Coordinates of C-alpha atoms and ligand atoms in Angstrom, one line a residue:
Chain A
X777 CA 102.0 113.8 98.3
X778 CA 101.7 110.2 100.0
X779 CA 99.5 107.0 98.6
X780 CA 98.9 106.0 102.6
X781 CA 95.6 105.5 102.5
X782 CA 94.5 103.8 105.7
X783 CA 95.2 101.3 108.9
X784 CA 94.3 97.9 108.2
X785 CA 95.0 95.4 111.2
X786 CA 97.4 93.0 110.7
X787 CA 95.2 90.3 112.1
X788 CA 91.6 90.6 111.1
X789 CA 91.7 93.0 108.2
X790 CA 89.8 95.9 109.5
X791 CA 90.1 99.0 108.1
X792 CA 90.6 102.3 109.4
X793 CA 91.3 106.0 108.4
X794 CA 94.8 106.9 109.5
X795 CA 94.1 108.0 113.2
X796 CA 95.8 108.2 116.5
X797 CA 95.5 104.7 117.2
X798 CA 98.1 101.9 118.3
X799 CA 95.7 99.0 117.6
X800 CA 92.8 97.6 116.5
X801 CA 89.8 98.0 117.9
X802 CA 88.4 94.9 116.8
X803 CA 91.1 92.0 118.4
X804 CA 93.6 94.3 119.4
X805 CA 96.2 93.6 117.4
X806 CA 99.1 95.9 115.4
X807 CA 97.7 97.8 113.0
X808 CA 99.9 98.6 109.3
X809 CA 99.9 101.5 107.0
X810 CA 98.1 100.1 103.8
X811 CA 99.1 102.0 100.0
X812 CA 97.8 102.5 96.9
X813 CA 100.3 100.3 95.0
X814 CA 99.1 100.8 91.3
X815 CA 99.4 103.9 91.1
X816 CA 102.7 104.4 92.6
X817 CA 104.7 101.6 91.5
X818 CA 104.3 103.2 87.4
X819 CA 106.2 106.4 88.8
X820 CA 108.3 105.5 91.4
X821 CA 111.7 104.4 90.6
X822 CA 112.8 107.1 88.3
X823 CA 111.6 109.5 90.4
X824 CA 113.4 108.1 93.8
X825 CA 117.1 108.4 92.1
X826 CA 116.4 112.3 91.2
X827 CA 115.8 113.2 95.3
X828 CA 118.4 113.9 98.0
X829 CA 119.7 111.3 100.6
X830 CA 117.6 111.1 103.7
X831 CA 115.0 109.1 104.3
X832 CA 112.0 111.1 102.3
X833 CA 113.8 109.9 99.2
X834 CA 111.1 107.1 99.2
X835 CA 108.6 109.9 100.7
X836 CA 105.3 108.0 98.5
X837 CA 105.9 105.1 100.7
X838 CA 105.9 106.9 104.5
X839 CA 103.3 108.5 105.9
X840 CA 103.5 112.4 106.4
X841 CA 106.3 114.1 104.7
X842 CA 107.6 116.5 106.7
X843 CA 109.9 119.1 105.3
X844 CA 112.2 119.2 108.3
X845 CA 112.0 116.1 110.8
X846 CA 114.2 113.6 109.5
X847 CA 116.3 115.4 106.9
X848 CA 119.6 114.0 108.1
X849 CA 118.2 110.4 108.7
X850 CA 118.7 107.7 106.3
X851 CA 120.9 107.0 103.1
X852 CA 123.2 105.8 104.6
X853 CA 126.6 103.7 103.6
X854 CA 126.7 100.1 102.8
X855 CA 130.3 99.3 102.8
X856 CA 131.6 96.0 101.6
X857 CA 133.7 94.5 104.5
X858 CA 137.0 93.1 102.1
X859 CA 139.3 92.5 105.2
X860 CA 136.4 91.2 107.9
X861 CA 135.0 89.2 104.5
X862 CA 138.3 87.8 104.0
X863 CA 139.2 86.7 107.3
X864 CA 135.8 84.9 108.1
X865 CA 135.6 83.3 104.7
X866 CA 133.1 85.3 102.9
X867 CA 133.6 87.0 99.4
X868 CA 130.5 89.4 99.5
X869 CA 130.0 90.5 102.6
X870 CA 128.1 93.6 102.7
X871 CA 127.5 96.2 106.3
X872 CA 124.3 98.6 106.4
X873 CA 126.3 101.4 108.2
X874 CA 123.9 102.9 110.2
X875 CA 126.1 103.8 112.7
X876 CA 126.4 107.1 111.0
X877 CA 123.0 108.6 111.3
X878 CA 122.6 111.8 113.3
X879 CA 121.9 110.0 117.0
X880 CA 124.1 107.2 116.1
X881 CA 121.6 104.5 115.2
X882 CA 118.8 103.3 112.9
X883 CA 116.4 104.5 115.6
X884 CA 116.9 108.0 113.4
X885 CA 114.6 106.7 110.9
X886 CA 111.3 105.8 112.6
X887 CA 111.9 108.6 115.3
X888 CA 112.1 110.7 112.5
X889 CA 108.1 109.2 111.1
X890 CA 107.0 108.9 114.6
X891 CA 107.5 113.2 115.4
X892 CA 106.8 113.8 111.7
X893 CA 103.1 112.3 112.3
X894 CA 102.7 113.9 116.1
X895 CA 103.3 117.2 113.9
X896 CA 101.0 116.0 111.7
X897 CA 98.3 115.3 114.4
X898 CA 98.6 118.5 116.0
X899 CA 100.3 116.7 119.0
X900 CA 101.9 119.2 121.9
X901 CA 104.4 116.7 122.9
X902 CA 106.3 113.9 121.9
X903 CA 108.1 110.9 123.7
X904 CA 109.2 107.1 123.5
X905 CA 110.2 104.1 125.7
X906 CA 113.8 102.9 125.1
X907 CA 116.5 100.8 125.4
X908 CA 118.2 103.5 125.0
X909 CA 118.8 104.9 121.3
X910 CA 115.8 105.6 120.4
X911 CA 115.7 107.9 123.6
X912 CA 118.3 110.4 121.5
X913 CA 116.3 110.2 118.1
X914 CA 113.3 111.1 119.7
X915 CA 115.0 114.0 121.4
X916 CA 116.9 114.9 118.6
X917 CA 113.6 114.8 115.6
X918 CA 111.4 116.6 118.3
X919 CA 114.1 119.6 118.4
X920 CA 113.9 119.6 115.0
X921 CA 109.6 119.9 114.9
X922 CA 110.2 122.2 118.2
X923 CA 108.5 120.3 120.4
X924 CA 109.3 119.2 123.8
X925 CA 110.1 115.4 124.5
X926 CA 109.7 113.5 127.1
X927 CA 111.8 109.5 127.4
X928 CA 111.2 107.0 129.6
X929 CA 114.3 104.5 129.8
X930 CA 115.3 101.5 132.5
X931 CA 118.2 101.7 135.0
X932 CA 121.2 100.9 134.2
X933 CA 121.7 102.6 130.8
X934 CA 125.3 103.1 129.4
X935 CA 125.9 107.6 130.8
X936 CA 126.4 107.9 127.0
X937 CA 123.3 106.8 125.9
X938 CA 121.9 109.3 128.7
X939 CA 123.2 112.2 128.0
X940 CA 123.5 112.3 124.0
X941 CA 119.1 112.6 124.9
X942 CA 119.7 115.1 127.0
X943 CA 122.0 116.9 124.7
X944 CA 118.8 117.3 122.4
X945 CA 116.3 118.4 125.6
X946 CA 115.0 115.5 126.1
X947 CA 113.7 114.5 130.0
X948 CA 114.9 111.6 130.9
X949 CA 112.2 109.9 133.3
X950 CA 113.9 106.1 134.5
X951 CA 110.8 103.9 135.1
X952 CA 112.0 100.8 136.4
X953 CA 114.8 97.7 136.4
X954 CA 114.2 96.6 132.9
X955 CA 112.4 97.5 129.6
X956 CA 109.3 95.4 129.5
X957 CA 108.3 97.6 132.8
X958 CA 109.3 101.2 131.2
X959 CA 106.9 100.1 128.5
X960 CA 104.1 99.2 130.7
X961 CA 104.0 102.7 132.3
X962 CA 105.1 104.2 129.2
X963 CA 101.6 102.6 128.1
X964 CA 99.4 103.9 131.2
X965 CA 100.9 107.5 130.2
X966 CA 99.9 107.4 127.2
X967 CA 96.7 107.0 128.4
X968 CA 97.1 109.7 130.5
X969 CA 98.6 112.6 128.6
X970 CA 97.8 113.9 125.6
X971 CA 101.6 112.9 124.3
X972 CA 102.3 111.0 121.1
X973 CA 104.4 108.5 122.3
X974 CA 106.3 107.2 119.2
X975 CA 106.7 103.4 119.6
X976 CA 103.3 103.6 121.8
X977 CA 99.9 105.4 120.0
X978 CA 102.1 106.7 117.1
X979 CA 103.6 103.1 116.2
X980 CA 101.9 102.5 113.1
X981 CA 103.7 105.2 111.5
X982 CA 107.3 105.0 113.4
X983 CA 107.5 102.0 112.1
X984 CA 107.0 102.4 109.1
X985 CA 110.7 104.6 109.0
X986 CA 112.4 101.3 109.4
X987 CA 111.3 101.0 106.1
X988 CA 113.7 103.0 104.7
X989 CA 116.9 101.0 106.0
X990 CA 115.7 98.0 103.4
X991 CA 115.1 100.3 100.5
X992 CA 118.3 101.8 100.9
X993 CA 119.7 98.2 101.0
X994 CA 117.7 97.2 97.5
X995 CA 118.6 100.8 95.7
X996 CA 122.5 100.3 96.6
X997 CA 122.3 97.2 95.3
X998 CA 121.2 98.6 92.1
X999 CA 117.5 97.1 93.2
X1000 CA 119.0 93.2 92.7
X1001 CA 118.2 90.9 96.0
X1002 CA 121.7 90.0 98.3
X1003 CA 121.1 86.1 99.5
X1004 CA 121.1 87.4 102.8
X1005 CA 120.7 89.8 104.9
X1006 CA 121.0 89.9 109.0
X1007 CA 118.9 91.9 111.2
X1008 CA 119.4 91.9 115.3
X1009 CA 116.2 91.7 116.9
X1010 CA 114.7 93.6 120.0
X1011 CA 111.2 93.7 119.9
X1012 CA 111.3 92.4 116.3
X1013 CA 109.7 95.4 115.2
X1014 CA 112.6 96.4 113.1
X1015 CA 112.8 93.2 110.7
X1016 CA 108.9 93.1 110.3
X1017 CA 109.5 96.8 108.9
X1018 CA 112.4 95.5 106.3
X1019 CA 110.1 93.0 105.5
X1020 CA 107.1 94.8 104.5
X1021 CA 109.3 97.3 102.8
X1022 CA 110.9 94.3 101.2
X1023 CA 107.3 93.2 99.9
X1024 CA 106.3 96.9 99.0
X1025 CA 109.1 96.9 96.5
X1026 CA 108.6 93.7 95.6
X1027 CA 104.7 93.9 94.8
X1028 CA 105.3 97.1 92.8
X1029 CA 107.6 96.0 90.6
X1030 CA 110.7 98.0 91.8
X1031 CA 112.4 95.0 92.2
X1032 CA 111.6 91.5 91.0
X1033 CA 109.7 89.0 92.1
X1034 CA 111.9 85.9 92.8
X1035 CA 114.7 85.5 94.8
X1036 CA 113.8 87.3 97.7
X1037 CA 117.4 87.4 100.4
X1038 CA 116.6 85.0 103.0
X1039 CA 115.8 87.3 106.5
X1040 CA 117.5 86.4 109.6
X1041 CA 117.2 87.6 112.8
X1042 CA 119.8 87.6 116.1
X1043 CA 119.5 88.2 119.5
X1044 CA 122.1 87.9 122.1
X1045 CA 121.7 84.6 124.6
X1046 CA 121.1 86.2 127.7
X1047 CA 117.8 87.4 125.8
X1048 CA 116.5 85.4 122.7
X1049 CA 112.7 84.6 123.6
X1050 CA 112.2 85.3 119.5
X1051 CA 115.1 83.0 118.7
X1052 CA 114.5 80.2 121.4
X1053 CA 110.8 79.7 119.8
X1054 CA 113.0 79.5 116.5
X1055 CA 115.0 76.9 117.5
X1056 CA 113.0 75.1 119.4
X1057 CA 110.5 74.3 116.8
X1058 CA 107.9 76.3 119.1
X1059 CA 105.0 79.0 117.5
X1060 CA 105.0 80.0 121.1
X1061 CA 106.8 82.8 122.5
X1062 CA 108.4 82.7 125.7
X1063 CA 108.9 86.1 127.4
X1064 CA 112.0 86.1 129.2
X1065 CA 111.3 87.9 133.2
X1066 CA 115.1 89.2 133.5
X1067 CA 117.1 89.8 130.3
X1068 CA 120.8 89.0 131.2
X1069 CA 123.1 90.4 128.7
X1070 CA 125.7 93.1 127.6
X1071 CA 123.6 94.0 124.5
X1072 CA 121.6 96.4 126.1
X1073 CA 119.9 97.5 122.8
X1074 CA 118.6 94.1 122.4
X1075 CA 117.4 93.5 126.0
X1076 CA 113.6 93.1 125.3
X1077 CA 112.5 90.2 127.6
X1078 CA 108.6 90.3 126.6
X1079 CA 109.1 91.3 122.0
X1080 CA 105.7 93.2 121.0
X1081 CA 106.5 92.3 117.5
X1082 CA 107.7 89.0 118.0
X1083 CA 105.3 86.9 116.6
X1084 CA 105.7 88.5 113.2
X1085 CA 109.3 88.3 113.5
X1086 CA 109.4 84.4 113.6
X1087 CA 107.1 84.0 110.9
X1088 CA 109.5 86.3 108.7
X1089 CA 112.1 84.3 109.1
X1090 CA 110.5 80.9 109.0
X1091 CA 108.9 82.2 105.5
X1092 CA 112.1 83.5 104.1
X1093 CA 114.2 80.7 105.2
X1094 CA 116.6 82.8 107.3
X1095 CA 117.5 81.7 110.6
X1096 CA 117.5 82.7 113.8
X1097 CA 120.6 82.6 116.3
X1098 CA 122.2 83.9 119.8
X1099 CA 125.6 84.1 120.2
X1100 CA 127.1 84.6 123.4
X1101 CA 128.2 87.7 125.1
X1102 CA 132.0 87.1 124.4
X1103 CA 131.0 86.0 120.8
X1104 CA 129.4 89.6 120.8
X1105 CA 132.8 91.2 122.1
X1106 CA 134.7 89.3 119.9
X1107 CA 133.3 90.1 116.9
X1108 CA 132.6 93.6 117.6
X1109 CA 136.4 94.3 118.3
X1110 CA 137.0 92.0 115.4
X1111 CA 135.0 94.3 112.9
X1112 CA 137.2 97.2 114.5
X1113 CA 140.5 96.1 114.1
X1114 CA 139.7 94.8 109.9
X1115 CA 137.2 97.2 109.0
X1116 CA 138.3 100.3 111.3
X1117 CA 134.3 100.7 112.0
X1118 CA 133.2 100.9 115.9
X1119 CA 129.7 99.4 116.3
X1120 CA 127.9 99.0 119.8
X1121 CA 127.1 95.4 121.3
X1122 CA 124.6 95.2 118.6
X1123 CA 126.5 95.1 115.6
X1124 CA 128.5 92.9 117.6
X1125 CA 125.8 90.4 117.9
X1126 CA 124.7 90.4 114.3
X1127 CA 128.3 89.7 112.9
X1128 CA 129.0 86.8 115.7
X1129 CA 125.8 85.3 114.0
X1130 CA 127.3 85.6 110.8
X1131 CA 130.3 84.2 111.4
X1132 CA 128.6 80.6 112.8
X1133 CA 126.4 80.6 110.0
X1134 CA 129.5 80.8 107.8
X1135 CA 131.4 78.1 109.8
X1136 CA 128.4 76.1 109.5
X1137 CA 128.0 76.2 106.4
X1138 CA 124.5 78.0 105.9
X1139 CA 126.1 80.8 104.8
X1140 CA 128.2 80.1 101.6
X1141 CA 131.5 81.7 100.7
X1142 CA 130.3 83.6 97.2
X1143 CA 126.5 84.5 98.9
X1144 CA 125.9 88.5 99.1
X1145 CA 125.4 89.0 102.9
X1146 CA 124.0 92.2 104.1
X1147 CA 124.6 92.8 108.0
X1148 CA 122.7 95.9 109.9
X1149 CA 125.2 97.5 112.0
X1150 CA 122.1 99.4 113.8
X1151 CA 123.7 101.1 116.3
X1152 CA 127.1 103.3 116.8
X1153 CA 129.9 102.1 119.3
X1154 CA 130.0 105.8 121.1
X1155 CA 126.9 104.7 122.6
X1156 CA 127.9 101.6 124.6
X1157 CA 131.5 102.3 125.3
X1158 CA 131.0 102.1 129.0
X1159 CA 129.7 98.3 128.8
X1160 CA 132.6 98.1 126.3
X1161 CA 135.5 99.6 128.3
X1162 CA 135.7 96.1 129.8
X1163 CA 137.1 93.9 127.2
X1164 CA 139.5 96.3 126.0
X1165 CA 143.1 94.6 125.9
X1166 CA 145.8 97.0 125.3
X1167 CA 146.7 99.4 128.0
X1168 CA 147.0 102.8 128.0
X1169 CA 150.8 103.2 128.3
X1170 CA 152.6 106.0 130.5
X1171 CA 155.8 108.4 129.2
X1172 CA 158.4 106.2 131.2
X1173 CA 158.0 103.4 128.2
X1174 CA 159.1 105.9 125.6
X1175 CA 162.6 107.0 125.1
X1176 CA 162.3 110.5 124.8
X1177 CA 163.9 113.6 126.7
X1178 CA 161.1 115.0 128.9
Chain B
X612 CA 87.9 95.7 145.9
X613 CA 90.5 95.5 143.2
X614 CA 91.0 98.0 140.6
X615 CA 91.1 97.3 137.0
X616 CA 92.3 99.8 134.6
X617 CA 92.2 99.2 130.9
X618 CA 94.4 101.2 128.6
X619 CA 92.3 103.1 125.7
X620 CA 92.1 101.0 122.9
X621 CA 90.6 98.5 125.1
X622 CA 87.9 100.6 126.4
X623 CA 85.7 99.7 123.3
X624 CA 84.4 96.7 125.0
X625 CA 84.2 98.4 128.5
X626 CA 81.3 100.6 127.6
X627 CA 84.0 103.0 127.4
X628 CA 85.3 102.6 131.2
X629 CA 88.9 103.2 131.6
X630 CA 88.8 101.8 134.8
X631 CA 86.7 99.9 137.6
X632 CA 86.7 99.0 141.1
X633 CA 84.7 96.0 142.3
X634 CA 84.3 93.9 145.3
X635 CA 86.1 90.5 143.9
X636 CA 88.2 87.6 145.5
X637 CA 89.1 84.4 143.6
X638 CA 91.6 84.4 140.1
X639 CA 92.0 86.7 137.0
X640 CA 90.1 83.3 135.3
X641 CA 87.0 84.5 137.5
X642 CA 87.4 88.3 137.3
X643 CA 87.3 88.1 133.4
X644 CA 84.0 86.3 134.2
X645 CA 82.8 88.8 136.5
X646 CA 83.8 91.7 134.2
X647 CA 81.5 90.0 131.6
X648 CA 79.0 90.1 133.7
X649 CA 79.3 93.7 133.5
X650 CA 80.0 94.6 130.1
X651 CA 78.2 91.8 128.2
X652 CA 79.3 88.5 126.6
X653 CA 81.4 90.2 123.6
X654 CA 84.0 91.1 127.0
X655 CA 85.5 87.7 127.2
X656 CA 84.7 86.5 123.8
X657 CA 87.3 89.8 122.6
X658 CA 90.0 89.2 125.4
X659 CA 90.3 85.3 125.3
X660 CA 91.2 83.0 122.2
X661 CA 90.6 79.4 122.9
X662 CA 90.5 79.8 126.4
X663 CA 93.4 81.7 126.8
X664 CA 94.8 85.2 127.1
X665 CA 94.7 86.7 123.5
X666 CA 98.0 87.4 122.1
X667 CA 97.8 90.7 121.7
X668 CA 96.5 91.7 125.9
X669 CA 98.7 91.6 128.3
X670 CA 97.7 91.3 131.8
X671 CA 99.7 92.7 134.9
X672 CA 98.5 92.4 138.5
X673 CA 100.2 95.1 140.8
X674 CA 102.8 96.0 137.5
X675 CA 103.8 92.0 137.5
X676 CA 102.9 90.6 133.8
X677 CA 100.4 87.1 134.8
X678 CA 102.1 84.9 132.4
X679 CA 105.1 85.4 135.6
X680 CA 102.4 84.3 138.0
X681 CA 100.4 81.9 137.6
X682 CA 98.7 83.0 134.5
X683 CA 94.5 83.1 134.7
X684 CA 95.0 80.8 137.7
X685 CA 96.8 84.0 139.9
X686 CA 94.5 84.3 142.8
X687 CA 93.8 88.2 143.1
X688 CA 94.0 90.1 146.6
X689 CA 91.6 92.6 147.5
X690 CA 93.9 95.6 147.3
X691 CA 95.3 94.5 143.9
X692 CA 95.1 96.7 140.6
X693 CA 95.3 95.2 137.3
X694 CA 95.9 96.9 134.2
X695 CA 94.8 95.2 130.4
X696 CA 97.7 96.4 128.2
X697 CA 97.4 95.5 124.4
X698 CA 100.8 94.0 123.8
X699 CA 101.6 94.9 120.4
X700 CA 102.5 98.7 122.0
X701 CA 105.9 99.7 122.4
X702 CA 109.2 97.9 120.5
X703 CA 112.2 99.7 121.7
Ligands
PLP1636 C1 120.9 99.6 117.8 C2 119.7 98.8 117.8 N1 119.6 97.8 117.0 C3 118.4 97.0 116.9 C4 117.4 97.2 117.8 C5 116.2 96.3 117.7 O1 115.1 96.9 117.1 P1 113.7 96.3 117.2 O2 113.2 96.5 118.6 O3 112.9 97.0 116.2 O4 113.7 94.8 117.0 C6 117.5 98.3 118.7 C7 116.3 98.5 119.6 O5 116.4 99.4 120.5 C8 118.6 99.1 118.7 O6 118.7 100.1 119.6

């Protein structure tokens, strides 16, 4: 059973059945599942702490359940960080662990809606463009629907990233020097083959997995609102998903109305066109030609959901911020060495943006803080390799009889 | 003659063209003009907002996004092929 009902365009309001569509007709603009709140919101609570933990635990509030794509994505940890807390001054600091879903990364959950919904349009192939992780969830929930997959990526891609896709049987097609260019061709094949590319003619209803990482967050908080909680942007598209989620829950009753965490978003410095129009005041987005950062994940020079992301923030009172690459390092090999949890260059960005918000005070001490950790350090550890600073030691230094 | 290739969604206001080659010289500024011409006044009323570029339509001249160039001023060569892209596709 779902209560989707149809697509309504997120800028003019028109309506459509749920279709194979990636925007509106009309002005051309993103198009969003729409519910039928009422009915759901009497039922739903009860009914979502009976289920199993994956991500169809809030199944009335995806599109197309699917009894096998994405049944090992989702529910996963949020771990209170005691020692990484203690040492940056924080008393409730919380970490989304979604390093520990199947590929390794959030990307698990709208993969997972993205192939459930080709299934469900009879679709003989699936496929994505990615920085990289959503490359192995594709792969991986298309073995699971048995269908061949097909992911377009840019050069220079850490090998791991690579070959956990191929692992799953995904073909790995390298389009070009940087994302904004996969996705352009990505777009033209679309057009071209009769594929459901996920984050391309299917993205009304990937998105809408994303969904599940913030009603995770709300349930394992025993449905109260944290003050606020930290989400590293790449095209954006992943915060406008905890959002809506966020005012899904909100508007049916699950939890209350008021209060409402503050929603920030993070991008690393060598790419921040969401974050520069942020701070500069601006409504206008800036794409940025040549992303120049370590943060590979995050390197989205031209962010399709951008827009919405900076009005999310503005509207919650978050804040937007882009540490530096070292910041990055630094705090990911910080989390590491308190928390014993490995994170890729993402992670690594959200908690460096966490830890200036709490030296500058717009974090305070007793606030709950909830930080995505989005992605898992396996992937990245050839950009990480770097920065490491203890050696690997040979026998001589030991005193033992050889 | 330049080439212009409009992904799918778009081809509601191109009488369902996906794509078409026309004799043309002068700026992406003129060729929305001229692509009026041929598909009726609701072309350019759809694809610009106030005089520019909607938000959501990209534009890309030989795979090179115009807001890089020199936005509806880039001057168009005749061998060039432009694609209309809505924007909002894609998102890691
Ligand atoms: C690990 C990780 N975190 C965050 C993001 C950003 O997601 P979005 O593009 O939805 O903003 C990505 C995008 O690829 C990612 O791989």
């Amino acid at each position: 059973m779902t209560f989707a009902r149809r697509l309504i365009c997120t800028n003019c309001n028109k309506e459509y059945d749920l279709s194979v569509r990636n925007a509106c007709g009309n002005c051309f603009a993103a198009l969003n599942v729409q519910y039928d709140y009422e009915k759901l919101g009497r039922y739903l609570r009860e009914k979502i702490e009976t289920r199993s933990h994956n991500i169809w635990r809030y199944k009335e509030l995806l599109p197309f359940y699917n009894g096998s794509v994405g049944i090992h994505s989702g529910f996963t940890p949020l771990r209170k960080a005691h020692r990484l807390g203690e040492k940056w001054g924080l008393k409730n600091l919380f970490l989304k662990d979604d390093t520990v879903n199947p590929t390794g990364s959030f990307k698990d959950r709208p993969a997972s809606l993205g192939v459930a919904s080709a299934v469900h349009f009879g679709l003989e192939a699936v496929g994505c463009a990615s920085t990289g992780n959503l490359a192995a969830a594709t792969a991986a929930a298309a073995s699971l629907a048995c269908l061949p997959s097909y992911i377009f990526v840019p050069n220079g891609l850490d090998s791991s990233k690579l070959d956990t896709t191929r692992i799953f049987g995904g073909t790995i097609y390298k389009l070009g020097d940087t994302y904004d260019e996969v996705n352009r061709k990505a777009n033209l094949i679309a057009d071209r083959y009769g594929w459901g590319i996920v984050n391309i003619n299917l993205r009304p209803f990937y998105v809408e997995g994303s969904k599940t990482l913030i009603f995770e967050i709300l349930e394992q908080l025993n449905w109260s609102h944290p003050d606020h909680i930290v989400i590293p942007l790449g095209s954006g598209a992943l915060l406008d998903a905890v959002n809506r989620g966020y005012e899904e829950l909100i508007s049916l009753g699950v939890v209350s109305k008021g209060d409402k965490a503050r929603l920030s978003g993070t991008q690393p410095f060598g790419c921040s066109p969401i974050v520069n129009a942020y701070l500069k005041g601006s409504n206008e987005i800036s794409p940025i030609k040549y992303p120049d950062t370590i943060v590979k994940s995050l390197a989205i020079g031209d962010p399709a959901s951008g827009y919405e992301a900076l009005d999310i923030i503005r509207r919650t009172g978050g804040w937007g911020d882009n540490p530096s690459d070292a910041e990055v390092v630094e705090a990911q090999l910080a989390l590491a060495k308190t928390e014993g949890l490995f994170v890729e260059q993402t992670g690594g960005c959200a908690l460096a943006s966490v830890k200036r918000k709490a030296e500058d005070g717009k974090i305070d001490r007793s606030e709950v803080v909830v930080v995505a950790l989005t992605g898992h350090g396996y992937k990245t550890l050839d950009t990480t390799r770097q920065f490491l600073d203890t050696a690997i030691e040979n026998s001589e230094s030991l005193e033992i009889a050889v | 003659m330049v080439t212009v290739n409009f992904s799918t969604i778009l081809r509601s206001i191109t009488n369902n063209e996906s794509s078409v080659s026309i004799e043309f010289k002068g700026s992406i500024r003129s060729l929305l003009e001229a692509l009026s011409n041929r598909y009726g006044e609701t072309f350019s009323k759809r694809v610009l907002d106030n005089g520019q570029i909607r938000r959501y339509i990209n534009i890309y001249v030989n795979g090179e996004d115009i807001r890089f160039l020199q936005g509806l001023d880039t001057e168009l060569k005749s061998t060039d092929v432009i694609d209309f892209i809505p924007s909002v596709s894609g998102g890691c």
